[in-house]
Amino acid sequence: MFRHTKLLQFEAKPEKPDPVYAHKLQELIGGAFGEMTVTMQYLFQGWNCRIEGKYKDLIMDTATEEIGHVEMLATMVARLLEGAPATATAEAVKDPVMAAVLGGMDPQQAIVGGGGALPADSNGTPWNGKYIVASGNLLADFRANAAAEAQGRLQTARLYNMTDDPGVKAMLKFNLARDTVHQRQWLAAIEELEADGLEGPIAPSALFDEEDQTHNRTIWHLSDGPDGAEGTAWTTGLEYLTDPEPLGGPATAPEPDPALYGTAADREAPGLEPADGDVETFYDGAVWKNKVVGNARASGSAETKSAAVAAGRKLAIKRGTAHYIHTKDGRVGERRSYPRARS
């Protein structure tokens, strides 16, 4: 049950109308990281929370506070639009840049909102429920919440520097303070989730034995140049790969449905037939194998296709030949040529 107290959470009185700024302030209402987003994000997280008590109370208390923030901002926008466009817009259009955007007012604030706020961002794009994160995993959600509050505070700080109105600044000072508190509370709640044994550092705290044990210990350096993250806190205890190799084959899409009339090469064409010396990766009914065409025996086997493809690619690169990767039913799925390196 919700009750509406007919007083603002904090005062929202500008010193004078400013339709230009009212347009900008819409970002804090209906933007991706605006107050509508965190309101609905926390509400759905709370409604979906399976644990009664402190965590659900934290989420719902913050959600209810955020409803009040939307009300404050909507009231501020309406008051910034008071007297516009007849008076304030005439003043605004003295600036040719402002004149180019209809004196700064979003036309929909007048046409649709009747001189009031809209559930939209500063470009007039309607607020979207896809902005919210409510997964049911509290660790993942609380991290998203901390990020949302950080983005919201960043945008509030930028808007704070875009106005000289003391009334607007006073309200934004309040908003900045609450964003600070909310960032701290979500970060502290993350630590408490771990202390209570409900979650670990990684979300979700499951499937660690099932994940690929080779690739959960490496950091890939994929930026040009020698600079990298080796020796930093987030690479400690991990293998730093300065020149990682791709592990898959070409990003070739499967053959299109003939009824869709997509352009595709004939995969059964003679030019795609393996020649002596080429490398083939194929499934023999039990394991994946690599074989040099013309040799009687396979050069190696692997339990997974990805491992076999990686080994086959290395062999083809070494030999300077083509690498044919078959599907499980024996058809050629991919082909990659590796020219012999000059000596």
CSV table of C-alpha atoms in Angstrom, one decimal:
chain,number,residue,atom,x,y,z
A,1,MET,CA,0.0,0.0,0.0
A,2,PHE,CA,1.3,3.5,-0.9
A,3,ARG,CA,0.2,6.8,0.6
A,4,HIS,CA,0.7,10.2,-0.9
A,5,THR,CA,1.9,12.9,1.4
A,6,LYS,CA,0.9,16.3,-0.1
A,7,LEU,CA,4.2,17.9,0.6
A,8,LEU,CA,7.3,17.7,-1.5
A,9,GLN,CA,10.3,15.7,-0.2
A,10,PHE,CA,12.4,18.9,-0.8
A,11,GLU,CA,11.4,22.3,-2.1
A,12,ALA,CA,11.3,22.8,-5.8
A,13,LYS,CA,10.9,26.5,-6.5
A,14,PRO,CA,12.9,28.2,-9.2
A,15,GLU,CA,13.6,31.9,-8.9
A,16,LYS,CA,12.2,32.5,-12.4
A,17,PRO,CA,10.9,30.6,-15.4
A,18,ASP,CA,13.4,29.0,-17.7
A,19,PRO,CA,11.9,26.7,-20.5
A,20,VAL,CA,15.4,26.0,-21.8
A,21,TYR,CA,16.4,24.4,-18.5
A,22,ALA,CA,13.1,22.7,-18.1
A,23,HIS,CA,13.9,20.9,-21.3
A,24,LYS,CA,17.3,19.8,-20.0
A,25,LEU,CA,15.8,18.7,-16.7
A,26,GLN,CA,13.7,16.2,-18.4
A,27,GLU,CA,16.8,13.9,-18.5
A,28,LEU,CA,16.6,13.5,-14.8
A,29,ILE,CA,13.0,12.5,-15.0
A,30,GLY,CA,12.7,10.2,-18.0
A,31,GLY,CA,16.2,9.5,-19.1
A,32,ALA,CA,17.8,6.0,-19.1
A,33,PHE,CA,19.3,6.9,-15.6
A,34,GLY,CA,16.6,9.2,-14.5
A,35,GLU,CA,14.4,9.1,-11.5
A,36,MET,CA,11.6,7.2,-13.3
A,37,THR,CA,14.1,4.4,-14.1
A,38,VAL,CA,15.4,4.0,-10.5
A,39,THR,CA,11.9,4.2,-9.2
A,40,MET,CA,10.6,1.4,-11.3
A,41,GLN,CA,13.9,-0.5,-11.0
A,42,TYR,CA,13.7,-0.6,-7.2
A,43,LEU,CA,9.9,-1.2,-7.2
A,44,PHE,CA,10.2,-4.3,-9.3
A,45,GLN,CA,13.3,-5.5,-7.5
A,46,GLY,CA,11.3,-5.2,-4.2
A,47,TRP,CA,8.2,-6.8,-5.5
A,48,ASN,CA,10.3,-9.7,-6.9
A,49,CYS,CA,12.5,-10.0,-3.7
A,50,ARG,CA,12.1,-13.5,-2.1
A,51,ILE,CA,13.6,-12.5,1.3
A,52,GLU,CA,11.4,-10.6,3.7
A,53,GLY,CA,13.3,-8.3,6.1
A,54,LYS,CA,16.2,-5.9,5.7
A,55,TYR,CA,17.0,-6.3,2.1
A,56,LYS,CA,13.4,-6.0,0.9
A,57,ASP,CA,12.9,-3.0,3.2
A,58,LEU,CA,16.0,-1.4,1.8
A,59,ILE,CA,14.8,-1.8,-1.8
A,60,MET,CA,11.2,-0.7,-1.1
A,61,ASP,CA,12.2,2.3,1.1
A,62,THR,CA,14.5,3.6,-1.6
A,63,ALA,CA,11.9,3.0,-4.3
A,64,THR,CA,9.3,5.0,-2.4
A,65,GLU,CA,11.8,7.8,-1.9
A,66,GLU,CA,12.5,7.9,-5.6
A,67,ILE,CA,8.8,8.3,-6.3
A,68,GLY,CA,9.1,11.6,-4.4
A,69,HIS,CA,12.1,12.6,-6.5
A,70,VAL,CA,10.0,12.2,-9.7
A,71,GLU,CA,7.4,14.4,-8.1
A,72,MET,CA,10.0,17.1,-7.1
A,73,LEU,CA,11.4,17.2,-10.6
A,74,ALA,CA,8.0,17.2,-12.3
A,75,THR,CA,7.0,20.1,-10.1
A,76,MET,CA,10.2,22.0,-10.9
A,77,VAL,CA,9.7,21.5,-14.6
A,78,ALA,CA,6.2,22.8,-14.4
A,79,ARG,CA,7.3,25.9,-12.4
A,80,LEU,CA,10.2,26.5,-14.9
A,81,LEU,CA,7.6,26.5,-17.7
A,82,GLU,CA,5.3,28.9,-15.8
A,83,GLY,CA,4.8,31.9,-18.0
A,84,ALA,CA,6.3,30.2,-21.1
A,85,PRO,CA,6.1,30.5,-24.0
A,86,ALA,CA,4.5,33.9,-23.9
A,87,THR,CA,7.0,35.6,-21.6
A,88,ALA,CA,10.0,33.4,-20.9
A,89,THR,CA,10.4,32.1,-24.4
A,90,ALA,CA,10.5,35.6,-25.8
A,91,GLU,CA,13.4,36.3,-23.5
A,92,ALA,CA,15.1,33.0,-24.4
A,93,VAL,CA,14.9,33.5,-28.2
A,94,LYS,CA,17.2,36.6,-27.9
A,95,ASP,CA,19.9,34.0,-28.0
A,96,PRO,CA,20.0,32.8,-31.6
A,97,VAL,CA,21.0,29.3,-30.6
A,98,MET,CA,18.0,29.1,-28.2
A,99,ALA,CA,15.7,30.5,-30.9
A,100,ALA,CA,16.8,27.6,-33.1
A,101,VAL,CA,15.2,25.2,-30.7
A,102,LEU,CA,11.9,27.1,-30.2
A,103,GLY,CA,13.2,29.0,-27.3
A,104,GLY,CA,14.3,25.9,-25.5
A,105,MET,CA,10.9,24.4,-24.7
A,106,ASP,CA,10.2,20.9,-25.8
A,107,PRO,CA,7.0,21.5,-27.9
A,108,GLN,CA,5.5,18.4,-26.4
A,109,GLN,CA,5.7,20.0,-22.9
A,110,ALA,CA,3.2,22.5,-24.2
A,111,ILE,CA,1.2,20.4,-26.7
A,112,VAL,CA,1.0,17.1,-24.7
A,113,GLY,CA,1.9,18.1,-21.1
A,114,GLY,CA,-0.1,21.4,-21.1
A,115,GLY,CA,3.0,23.2,-19.7
A,116,GLY,CA,4.1,20.4,-17.5
A,117,ALA,CA,6.7,17.6,-17.3
A,118,LEU,CA,6.7,14.6,-19.5
A,119,PRO,CA,7.7,10.9,-18.9
A,120,ALA,CA,10.5,11.5,-21.4
A,121,ASP,CA,14.2,12.4,-21.6
A,122,SER,CA,15.8,15.7,-22.7
A,123,ASN,CA,15.4,14.7,-26.4
A,124,GLY,CA,11.7,14.0,-25.9
A,125,THR,CA,12.2,10.2,-26.2
A,126,PRO,CA,9.5,8.5,-24.1
A,127,TRP,CA,10.7,6.6,-21.0
A,128,ASN,CA,11.1,2.9,-21.6
A,129,GLY,CA,10.7,0.0,-19.2
A,130,LYS,CA,13.6,-1.7,-20.8
A,131,TYR,CA,15.9,0.7,-18.9
A,132,ILE,CA,15.3,-1.1,-15.6
A,133,VAL,CA,17.2,-4.1,-14.2
A,134,ALA,CA,15.3,-6.4,-11.9
A,135,SER,CA,16.7,-9.9,-12.2
A,136,GLY,CA,15.8,-11.5,-8.9
A,137,ASN,CA,19.6,-11.9,-8.0
A,138,LEU,CA,20.2,-9.3,-5.3
A,139,LEU,CA,24.0,-9.1,-6.0
A,140,ALA,CA,23.5,-8.5,-9.7
A,141,ASP,CA,20.7,-6.0,-9.0
A,142,PHE,CA,22.6,-4.1,-6.2
A,143,ARG,CA,25.5,-3.6,-8.6
A,144,ALA,CA,23.2,-2.3,-11.2
A,145,ASN,CA,21.7,0.0,-8.6
A,146,ALA,CA,25.1,1.4,-7.6
A,147,ALA,CA,25.9,2.0,-11.3
A,148,ALA,CA,22.5,3.7,-11.9
A,149,GLU,CA,22.9,6.0,-9.0
A,150,ALA,CA,26.5,6.9,-10.2
A,151,GLN,CA,25.2,7.8,-13.6
A,152,GLY,CA,22.3,9.7,-12.1
A,153,ARG,CA,24.6,11.7,-9.9
A,154,LEU,CA,26.9,12.4,-12.8
A,155,GLN,CA,24.0,13.8,-14.8
A,156,THR,CA,22.8,15.8,-11.9
A,157,ALA,CA,26.2,17.3,-11.3
A,158,ARG,CA,26.4,18.3,-15.0
A,159,LEU,CA,23.0,19.9,-14.8
A,160,TYR,CA,24.0,21.7,-11.6
A,161,ASN,CA,26.7,23.5,-13.5
A,162,MET,CA,24.2,24.5,-16.3
A,163,THR,CA,22.1,26.8,-14.2
A,164,ASP,CA,22.5,29.9,-12.0
A,165,ASP,CA,19.0,29.7,-10.5
A,166,PRO,CA,19.4,29.4,-6.7
A,167,GLY,CA,16.1,27.6,-6.3
A,168,VAL,CA,17.1,25.0,-8.9
A,169,LYS,CA,20.5,24.6,-7.4
A,170,ALA,CA,19.1,24.1,-3.9
A,171,MET,CA,17.0,21.2,-5.1
A,172,LEU,CA,19.9,19.7,-7.1
A,173,LYS,CA,22.1,19.9,-4.0
A,174,PHE,CA,19.5,17.7,-2.2
A,175,ASN,CA,19.4,15.3,-5.1
A,176,LEU,CA,23.2,15.1,-5.2
A,177,ALA,CA,23.2,14.2,-1.5
A,178,ARG,CA,20.6,11.5,-1.9
A,179,ASP,CA,22.5,10.0,-4.8
A,180,THR,CA,25.6,9.9,-2.7
A,181,VAL,CA,23.7,8.1,0.1
A,182,HIS,CA,22.2,5.6,-2.3
A,183,GLN,CA,25.5,4.8,-3.9
A,184,ARG,CA,27.0,4.1,-0.5
A,185,GLN,CA,24.0,2.0,0.7
A,186,TRP,CA,24.1,-0.3,-2.4
A,187,LEU,CA,27.8,-0.8,-2.1
A,188,ALA,CA,27.4,-1.6,1.6
A,189,ALA,CA,24.5,-3.9,0.9
A,190,ILE,CA,26.7,-5.8,-1.6
A,191,GLU,CA,29.3,-6.4,1.2
A,192,GLU,CA,26.5,-7.5,3.6
A,193,LEU,CA,25.1,-10.0,1.1
A,194,GLU,CA,28.5,-11.6,1.0
A,195,ALA,CA,28.9,-11.4,4.8
A,196,ASP,CA,25.5,-13.1,5.2
A,197,GLY,CA,26.6,-15.9,2.9
A,198,LEU,CA,23.8,-15.2,0.4
A,199,GLU,CA,26.1,-14.3,-2.5
A,200,GLY,CA,29.8,-14.4,-3.3
A,201,PRO,CA,31.9,-12.0,-5.3
A,202,ILE,CA,30.7,-13.4,-8.6
A,203,ALA,CA,27.0,-13.4,-9.7
A,204,PRO,CA,25.6,-16.0,-9.8
A,205,SER,CA,27.6,-18.0,-7.3
A,206,ALA,CA,27.2,-21.2,-9.2
A,207,LEU,CA,28.6,-23.3,-12.1
A,208,PHE,CA,32.2,-22.6,-11.3
A,209,ASP,CA,33.1,-26.3,-11.8
A,210,GLU,CA,31.2,-26.4,-15.1
A,211,GLU,CA,32.7,-23.3,-16.7
A,212,ASP,CA,35.7,-23.7,-18.9
A,213,GLN,CA,38.6,-24.1,-16.5
A,214,THR,CA,41.2,-23.0,-19.1
A,215,HIS,CA,39.6,-19.6,-19.7
A,216,ASN,CA,38.6,-18.6,-16.2
A,217,ARG,CA,42.3,-17.8,-15.4
A,218,THR,CA,43.4,-15.5,-18.2
A,219,ILE,CA,43.3,-11.8,-19.1
A,220,TRP,CA,43.5,-11.0,-22.8
A,221,HIS,CA,45.5,-8.0,-23.9
A,222,LEU,CA,43.7,-6.9,-27.1
A,223,SER,CA,44.7,-3.3,-27.5
A,224,ASP,CA,47.4,-2.2,-29.9
A,225,GLY,CA,50.8,-1.3,-28.4
A,226,PRO,CA,52.8,-2.6,-25.4
A,227,ASP,CA,50.7,-0.9,-22.7
A,228,GLY,CA,48.3,-3.1,-20.8
A,229,ALA,CA,46.9,-4.1,-17.5
A,230,GLU,CA,49.6,-6.6,-16.5
A,231,GLY,CA,50.5,-6.2,-12.8
A,232,THR,CA,47.3,-4.4,-11.9
A,233,ALA,CA,44.9,-5.5,-9.1
A,234,TRP,CA,42.5,-7.1,-11.5
A,235,THR,CA,45.1,-9.2,-13.2
A,236,THR,CA,46.8,-10.5,-10.0
A,237,GLY,CA,46.6,-14.3,-9.9
A,238,LEU,CA,45.7,-14.6,-13.5
A,239,GLU,CA,47.7,-15.4,-16.6
A,240,TYR,CA,48.2,-12.3,-18.8
A,241,LEU,CA,48.1,-13.2,-22.5
A,242,THR,CA,49.9,-10.5,-24.4
A,243,ASP,CA,49.1,-12.0,-27.8
A,244,PRO,CA,46.0,-14.2,-27.5
A,245,GLU,CA,45.0,-16.2,-30.5
A,246,PRO,CA,41.4,-16.6,-31.7
A,247,LEU,CA,39.9,-19.9,-30.6
A,248,GLY,CA,37.1,-20.2,-33.2
A,249,GLY,CA,36.9,-20.5,-36.9
A,250,PRO,CA,35.7,-17.9,-39.4
A,251,ALA,CA,32.4,-16.1,-38.4
A,252,THR,CA,30.6,-17.7,-41.4
A,253,ALA,CA,26.9,-17.8,-41.1
A,254,PRO,CA,25.1,-21.1,-42.1
A,255,GLU,CA,23.7,-21.4,-45.6
A,256,PRO,CA,20.5,-19.4,-46.0
A,257,ASP,CA,17.0,-20.8,-46.4
A,258,PRO,CA,16.5,-21.0,-50.2
A,259,ALA,CA,13.1,-19.3,-49.8
A,260,LEU,CA,14.9,-16.2,-48.4
A,261,TYR,CA,17.1,-15.8,-51.5
A,262,GLY,CA,20.2,-14.9,-49.7
A,263,THR,CA,23.5,-14.8,-51.7
A,264,ALA,CA,25.8,-17.6,-50.7
A,265,ALA,CA,28.6,-19.7,-52.2
A,266,ASP,CA,28.1,-23.2,-53.3
A,267,ARG,CA,29.6,-25.2,-50.5
A,268,GLU,CA,29.7,-28.3,-52.5
A,269,ALA,CA,31.7,-26.7,-55.3
A,270,PRO,CA,34.9,-28.5,-56.5
A,271,GLY,CA,37.0,-25.6,-55.2
A,272,LEU,CA,36.0,-26.5,-51.7
A,273,GLU,CA,37.2,-30.0,-51.8
A,274,PRO,CA,40.2,-30.7,-49.5
A,275,ALA,CA,43.5,-31.4,-51.3
A,276,ASP,CA,46.5,-33.4,-50.2
A,277,GLY,CA,48.3,-31.7,-47.4
A,278,ASP,CA,45.2,-29.7,-46.2
A,279,VAL,CA,44.0,-30.1,-42.6
A,280,GLU,CA,40.5,-31.4,-41.8
A,281,THR,CA,38.7,-31.2,-38.5
A,282,PHE,CA,35.9,-33.8,-38.3
A,283,TYR,CA,33.8,-35.9,-35.9
A,284,ASP,CA,34.4,-39.7,-36.1
A,285,GLY,CA,31.3,-40.6,-34.0
A,286,ALA,CA,33.1,-40.5,-30.6
A,287,VAL,CA,35.6,-37.6,-30.6
A,288,TRP,CA,36.7,-34.7,-32.8
A,289,LYS,CA,39.9,-35.3,-34.8
A,290,ASN,CA,42.3,-33.5,-37.0
A,291,LYS,CA,43.9,-35.2,-40.0
A,292,VAL,CA,46.2,-34.1,-42.8
A,293,VAL,CA,44.7,-35.1,-46.1
A,294,GLY,CA,46.7,-37.9,-47.6
A,295,ASN,CA,47.9,-39.3,-44.2
A,296,ALA,CA,46.6,-42.6,-43.0
A,297,ARG,CA,46.3,-41.6,-39.4
A,298,ALA,CA,44.8,-38.6,-37.5
A,299,SER,CA,47.2,-36.2,-36.1
A,300,GLY,CA,45.3,-35.7,-32.9
A,301,SER,CA,41.9,-35.8,-31.2
A,302,ALA,CA,39.9,-33.7,-28.7
A,303,GLU,CA,36.7,-34.1,-26.7
A,304,THR,CA,35.2,-30.8,-27.9
A,305,LYS,CA,34.9,-29.3,-31.3
A,306,SER,CA,36.4,-26.0,-30.2
A,307,ALA,CA,39.5,-27.6,-28.9
A,308,ALA,CA,39.9,-29.7,-32.1
A,309,VAL,CA,39.4,-26.6,-34.3
A,310,ALA,CA,42.0,-24.6,-32.4
A,311,ALA,CA,44.5,-27.5,-32.8
A,312,GLY,CA,43.7,-27.9,-36.5
A,313,ARG,CA,44.1,-24.2,-37.1
A,314,LYS,CA,47.6,-24.2,-35.6
A,315,LEU,CA,48.5,-27.2,-37.7
A,316,ALA,CA,47.2,-25.6,-40.9
A,317,ILE,CA,49.0,-22.3,-40.1
A,318,LYS,CA,52.2,-24.3,-39.5
A,319,ARG,CA,51.9,-26.2,-42.8
A,320,GLY,CA,50.6,-23.2,-44.8
A,321,THR,CA,47.6,-25.0,-46.0
A,322,ALA,CA,43.8,-24.8,-45.9
A,323,HIS,CA,41.8,-25.8,-42.9
A,324,TYR,CA,38.5,-27.6,-43.5
A,325,ILE,CA,36.1,-27.7,-40.5
A,326,HIS,CA,33.3,-30.3,-40.9
A,327,THR,CA,29.9,-30.3,-39.3
A,328,LYS,CA,29.0,-33.3,-37.1
A,329,ASP,CA,27.3,-34.9,-40.1
A,330,GLY,CA,30.4,-34.7,-42.2
A,331,ARG,CA,29.6,-31.7,-44.4
A,332,VAL,CA,32.2,-28.9,-44.9
A,333,GLY,CA,31.0,-26.1,-42.6
A,334,GLU,CA,34.0,-23.7,-42.8
A,335,ARG,CA,37.2,-23.3,-44.8
A,336,ARG,CA,40.1,-21.0,-44.0
A,337,SER,CA,43.4,-20.8,-46.0
A,338,TYR,CA,46.7,-20.1,-44.4
A,339,PRO,CA,49.5,-19.2,-47.0
A,340,ARG,CA,52.9,-20.6,-46.2
A,341,ALA,CA,55.1,-18.1,-44.5
A,342,ARG,CA,58.1,-16.9,-46.5
A,343,SER,CA,61.4,-18.1,-45.2
